PDB file of C-alpha atoms in Angstrom:
ATOM      1  CA  UNK S   1      54.508  36.620 103.056  1.00 61.00           C
ATOM      2  CA  UNK S   2      55.441  33.311 104.663  1.00 75.00           C
ATOM      3  CA  UNK S   3      56.531  33.065 108.252  1.00 79.00           C
ATOM      4  CA  UNK S   4      60.341  33.020 108.346  1.00 79.00           C
ATOM      5  CA  UNK S   5      60.181  29.546 109.925  1.00 81.00           C
ATOM      6  CA  UNK S   6      58.795  28.250 106.612  1.00 82.00           C
ATOM      7  CA  UNK S   7      61.418  29.912 104.407  1.00 88.00           C
ATOM      8  CA  UNK S   8      64.087  27.619 102.933  1.00 90.00           C
ATOM      9  CA  UNK S   9      66.882  30.125 103.582  1.00 90.00           C
ATOM     10  CA  UNK S  10      66.042  30.353 107.282  1.00 92.00           C
ATOM     11  CA  UNK S  11      65.698  26.569 107.568  1.00 92.00           C
ATOM     12  CA  UNK S  12      69.027  26.040 105.777  1.00 92.00           C
ATOM     13  CA  UNK S  13      70.732  28.473 108.166  1.00 93.00           C
ATOM     14  CA  UNK S  14      69.216  26.729 111.204  1.00 95.00           C
ATOM     15  CA  UNK S  15      70.232  23.297 109.922  1.00 94.00           C
ATOM     16  CA  UNK S  16      73.770  24.616 109.323  1.00 95.00           C
ATOM     17  CA  UNK S  17      73.902  25.920 112.914  1.00 96.00           C
ATOM     18  CA  UNK S  18      72.818  22.524 114.208  1.00 96.00           C
ATOM     19  CA  UNK S  19      75.167  20.635 111.893  1.00 96.00           C
ATOM     20  CA  UNK S  20      78.199  22.648 113.017  1.00 97.00           C
ATOM     21  CA  UNK S  21      77.281  22.363 116.704  1.00 97.00           C
ATOM     22  CA  UNK S  22      76.797  18.588 116.437  1.00 97.00           C
ATOM     23  CA  UNK S  23      80.041  18.151 114.457  1.00 97.00           C
ATOM     24  CA  UNK S  24      82.076  20.180 116.946  1.00 97.00           C
ATOM     25  CA  UNK S  25      80.543  18.359 119.926  1.00 98.00           C
ATOM     26  CA  UNK S  26      81.147  14.862 118.544  1.00 98.00           C
ATOM     27  CA  UNK S  27      84.650  15.616 117.278  1.00 97.00           C
ATOM     28  CA  UNK S  28      85.514  17.454 120.501  1.00 97.00           C
ATOM     29  CA  UNK S  29      84.221  14.596 122.661  1.00 97.00           C
ATOM     30  CA  UNK S  30      86.471  12.264 120.646  1.00 96.00           C
ATOM     31  CA  UNK S  31      89.443  14.483 121.547  1.00 96.00           C
ATOM     32  CA  UNK S  32      89.914  16.370 118.295  1.00 96.00           C
ATOM     33  CA  UNK S  33      90.088  20.099 117.568  1.00 95.00           C
ATOM     34  CA  UNK S  34      88.926  20.266 113.959  1.00 97.00           C
ATOM     35  CA  UNK S  35      86.157  22.332 112.360  1.00 97.00           C
ATOM     36  CA  UNK S  36      83.896  20.970 109.607  1.00 97.00           C
ATOM     37  CA  UNK S  37      85.770  23.042 106.996  1.00 96.00           C
ATOM     38  CA  UNK S  38      89.170  21.877 108.276  1.00 97.00           C
ATOM     39  CA  UNK S  39      87.931  18.279 108.131  1.00 98.00           C
ATOM     40  CA  UNK S  40      86.650  18.726 104.556  1.00 97.00           C
ATOM     41  CA  UNK S  41      89.938  20.354 103.517  1.00 97.00           C
ATOM     42  CA  UNK S  42      92.055  17.617 105.108  1.00 98.00           C
ATOM     43  CA  UNK S  43      89.995  14.811 103.554  1.00 98.00           C
ATOM     44  CA  UNK S  44      90.185  16.541 100.159  1.00 97.00           C
ATOM     45  CA  UNK S  45      93.960  17.018 100.405  1.00 97.00           C
ATOM     46  CA  UNK S  46      94.298  13.305 101.210  1.00 97.00           C
ATOM     47  CA  UNK S  47      92.161  12.380  98.189  1.00 96.00           C
ATOM     48  CA  UNK S  48      94.026  14.797  95.855  1.00 95.00           C
ATOM     49  CA  UNK S  49      97.723  14.831  96.795  1.00 92.00           C
ATOM     50  CA  UNK S  50      99.612  17.827  95.444  1.00 93.00           C
ATOM     51  CA  UNK S  51      96.632  20.047  94.760  1.00 93.00           C
ATOM     52  CA  UNK S  52      96.959  23.818  95.132  1.00 91.00           C
ATOM     53  CA  UNK S  53      94.852  25.932  97.476  1.00 89.00           C
ATOM     54  CA  UNK S  54      92.689  27.474  94.736  1.00 88.00           C
ATOM     55  CA  UNK S  55      91.712  23.992  93.564  1.00 91.00           C
ATOM     56  CA  UNK S  56      91.107  22.932  97.164  1.00 94.00           C
ATOM     57  CA  UNK S  57      88.803  25.923  97.692  1.00 92.00           C
ATOM     58  CA  UNK S  58      86.785  24.942  94.618  1.00 92.00           C
ATOM     59  CA  UNK S  59      86.531  21.300  95.622  1.00 94.00           C
ATOM     60  CA  UNK S  60      85.083  22.149  99.043  1.00 95.00           C
ATOM     61  CA  UNK S  61      83.107  25.209  97.871  1.00 93.00           C
ATOM     62  CA  UNK S  62      85.038  27.570 100.123  1.00 92.00           C
ATOM     63  CA  UNK S  63      86.031  31.166  99.510  1.00 90.00           C
ATOM     64  CA  UNK S  64      89.422  31.407  97.766  1.00 85.00           C
ATOM     65  CA  UNK S  65      90.574  34.338  99.864  1.00 87.00           C
ATOM     66  CA  UNK S  66      89.882  32.681 103.220  1.00 91.00           C
ATOM     67  CA  UNK S  67      91.077  29.148 102.404  1.00 93.00           C
ATOM     68  CA  UNK S  68      94.601  30.276 103.339  1.00 93.00           C
ATOM     69  CA  UNK S  69      93.591  30.531 106.995  1.00 95.00           C
ATOM     70  CA  UNK S  70      92.144  27.015 106.925  1.00 96.00           C
ATOM     71  CA  UNK S  71      95.360  25.658 105.433  1.00 96.00           C
ATOM     72  CA  UNK S  72      97.459  27.663 107.896  1.00 96.00           C
ATOM     73  CA  UNK S  73      95.635  25.990 110.794  1.00 97.00           C
ATOM     74  CA  UNK S  74      96.052  22.512 109.302  1.00 98.00           C
ATOM     75  CA  UNK S  75      99.772  23.187 108.846  1.00 97.00           C
ATOM     76  CA  UNK S  76     100.087  24.561 112.418  1.00 98.00           C
ATOM     77  CA  UNK S  77      98.425  21.401 113.738  1.00 97.00           C
ATOM     78  CA  UNK S  78     100.889  19.242 111.775  1.00 98.00           C
ATOM     79  CA  UNK S  79      98.124  17.687 109.665  1.00 98.00           C
ATOM     80  CA  UNK S  80      99.120  19.091 106.257  1.00 98.00           C
ATOM     81  CA  UNK S  81     102.067  20.802 104.672  1.00 96.00           C
ATOM     82  CA  UNK S  82     102.814  23.096 101.784  1.00 94.00           C
ATOM     83  CA  UNK S  83     105.541  22.100  99.353  1.00 90.00           C
ATOM     84  CA  UNK S  84     107.092  23.911  96.421  1.00 84.00           C
ATOM     85  CA  UNK S  85     105.647  22.635  93.160  1.00 81.00           C
ATOM     86  CA  UNK S  86     108.136  20.849  90.903  1.00 81.00           C
ATOM     87  CA  UNK S  87     106.174  22.238  87.904  1.00 80.00           C
ATOM     88  CA  UNK S  88     105.972  25.880  89.001  1.00 77.00           C
ATOM     89  CA  UNK S  89     108.334  27.190  91.653  1.00 76.00           C
ATOM     90  CA  UNK S  90     105.906  30.014  92.528  1.00 77.00           C
ATOM     91  CA  UNK S  91     103.131  27.528  93.314  1.00 77.00           C
ATOM     92  CA  UNK S  92     102.670  25.576  96.536  1.00 84.00           C
ATOM     93  CA  UNK S  93     101.235  22.072  96.611  1.00 93.00           C
ATOM     94  CA  UNK S  94      99.360  20.656  99.574  1.00 96.00           C
ATOM     95  CA  UNK S  95     100.136  17.272 101.087  1.00 96.00           C
ATOM     96  CA  UNK S  96      98.655  15.444 104.047  1.00 98.00           C
ATOM     97  CA  UNK S  97     101.128  14.420 106.752  1.00 98.00           C
ATOM     98  CA  UNK S  98     101.290  11.059 108.513  1.00 98.00           C
ATOM     99  CA  UNK S  99      99.647  12.743 111.510  1.00 98.00           C
ATOM    100  CA  UNK S 100      96.901  14.016 109.179  1.00 98.00           C
ATOM    101  CA  UNK S 101      96.276  10.474 107.919  1.00 98.00           C
ATOM    102  CA  UNK S 102      96.130   9.143 111.491  1.00 97.00           C
ATOM    103  CA  UNK S 103      93.754  11.941 112.465  1.00 98.00           C
ATOM    104  CA  UNK S 104      91.396  11.191 109.584  1.00 97.00           C
ATOM    105  CA  UNK S 105      91.341   7.491 110.480  1.00 97.00           C
ATOM    106  CA  UNK S 106      90.709   8.170 114.159  1.00 97.00           C
ATOM    107  CA  UNK S 107      88.162  10.967 113.674  1.00 97.00           C
ATOM    108  CA  UNK S 108      85.962   9.087 111.174  1.00 96.00           C
ATOM    109  CA  UNK S 109      83.705   7.394 113.776  1.00 97.00           C
ATOM    110  CA  UNK S 110      82.954  10.775 115.396  1.00 98.00           C
ATOM    111  CA  UNK S 111      82.201  12.379 112.020  1.00 97.00           C
ATOM    112  CA  UNK S 112      79.907   9.498 111.072  1.00 97.00           C
ATOM    113  CA  UNK S 113      78.118   9.733 114.436  1.00 97.00           C
ATOM    114  CA  UNK S 114      77.650  13.472 113.891  1.00 97.00           C
ATOM    115  CA  UNK S 115      75.959  12.754 110.560  1.00 96.00           C
ATOM    116  CA  UNK S 116      73.598  10.257 112.236  1.00 96.00           C
ATOM    117  CA  UNK S 117      72.726  12.744 114.982  1.00 97.00           C
ATOM    118  CA  UNK S 118      71.979  15.486 112.431  1.00 96.00           C
ATOM    119  CA  UNK S 119      69.353  13.244 110.843  1.00 96.00           C
ATOM    120  CA  UNK S 120      68.053  11.592 114.025  1.00 94.00           C
ATOM    121  CA  UNK S 121      64.522  12.927 113.629  1.00 93.00           C
ATOM    122  CA  UNK S 122      64.185  11.238 110.241  1.00 97.00           C
ATOM    123  CA  UNK S 123      63.802   7.670 109.089  1.00 96.00           C
ATOM    124  CA  UNK S 124      66.644   6.303 106.944  1.00 95.00           C
ATOM    125  CA  UNK S 125      64.471   6.795 103.851  1.00 97.00           C
ATOM    126  CA  UNK S 126      63.653  10.384 104.854  1.00 97.00           C
ATOM    127  CA  UNK S 127      67.349  11.075 105.533  1.00 95.00           C
ATOM    128  CA  UNK S 128      68.265   9.796 102.068  1.00 96.00           C
ATOM    129  CA  UNK S 129      65.496  11.934 100.567  1.00 96.00           C
ATOM    130  CA  UNK S 130      66.667  15.050 102.438  1.00 96.00           C
ATOM    131  CA  UNK S 131      70.220  14.544 101.174  1.00 95.00           C
ATOM    132  CA  UNK S 132      68.919  13.965  97.622  1.00 96.00           C
ATOM    133  CA  UNK S 133      66.822  17.146  97.726  1.00 95.00           C
ATOM    134  CA  UNK S 134      69.660  19.203  99.250  1.00 93.00           C
ATOM    135  CA  UNK S 135      72.010  18.004  96.494  1.00 92.00           C
ATOM    136  CA  UNK S 136      69.412  18.926  93.852  1.00 94.00           C
ATOM    137  CA  UNK S 137      68.789  22.413  95.281  1.00 91.00           C
ATOM    138  CA  UNK S 138      72.517  23.041  95.741  1.00 89.00           C
ATOM    139  CA  UNK S 139      73.311  21.943  92.173  1.00 87.00           C
ATOM    140  CA  UNK S 140      70.644  24.295  90.812  1.00 89.00           C
ATOM    141  CA  UNK S 141      72.019  27.245  92.804  1.00 85.00           C
ATOM    142  CA  UNK S 142      75.742  26.433  92.747  1.00 79.00           C
ATOM    143  CA  UNK S 143      76.722  29.275  90.418  1.00 85.00           C
ATOM    144  CA  UNK S 144      74.854  31.787  92.591  1.00 80.00           C
ATOM    145  CA  UNK S 145      77.219  31.115  95.485  1.00 78.00           C
ATOM    146  CA  UNK S 146      80.183  33.340  96.318  1.00 75.00           C
ATOM    147  CA  UNK S 147      82.145  30.070  96.582  1.00 79.00           C
ATOM    148  CA  UNK S 148      80.720  27.634  94.033  1.00 76.00           C
ATOM    149  CA  UNK S 149      81.707  23.978  94.084  1.00 80.00           C
ATOM    150  CA  UNK S 150      84.184  23.187  91.330  1.00 83.00           C
ATOM    151  CA  UNK S 151      84.693  19.621  90.188  1.00 76.00           C
ATOM    152  CA  UNK S 152      88.095  18.455  89.038  1.00 65.00           C
ATOM    153  CA  UNK S 153      88.366  17.264  85.469  1.00 49.00           C
ATOM    154  CA  UNK S 154      91.187  14.766  85.682  1.00 46.00           C
TER     155      UNK S 154
END
């Protein structure tokens, strides 16, 4: 059996720990209180005005039952809001607020710096290759996830 330090699952978990720590540090140093999942949700709401939370969960590969808490926090922070759907009065649509738009604009440099720091031990070519290989492995295992990524078919 391989040493756990050579197992892809262990390495993926370690990289995730580092990625979250770097993201939180950079975003926090820039004066923002946003987690990586909250950032992904906010950016996705901006890109898809009026989407519902189940669709949002699929687009960011997040568990459908816990996405409500993410949205609740974005709403509490004044970054997003829920609105009644004009098509289905039982459904709620998500919209980014003006403050959410400002936050995304202002937080972008910190998010980009976090991405650079995560890959700082690699050359640009190696970083591109790592991202390519991660995308390939994730695509092959997407349906095995408890929260698979779901693309929109507009």
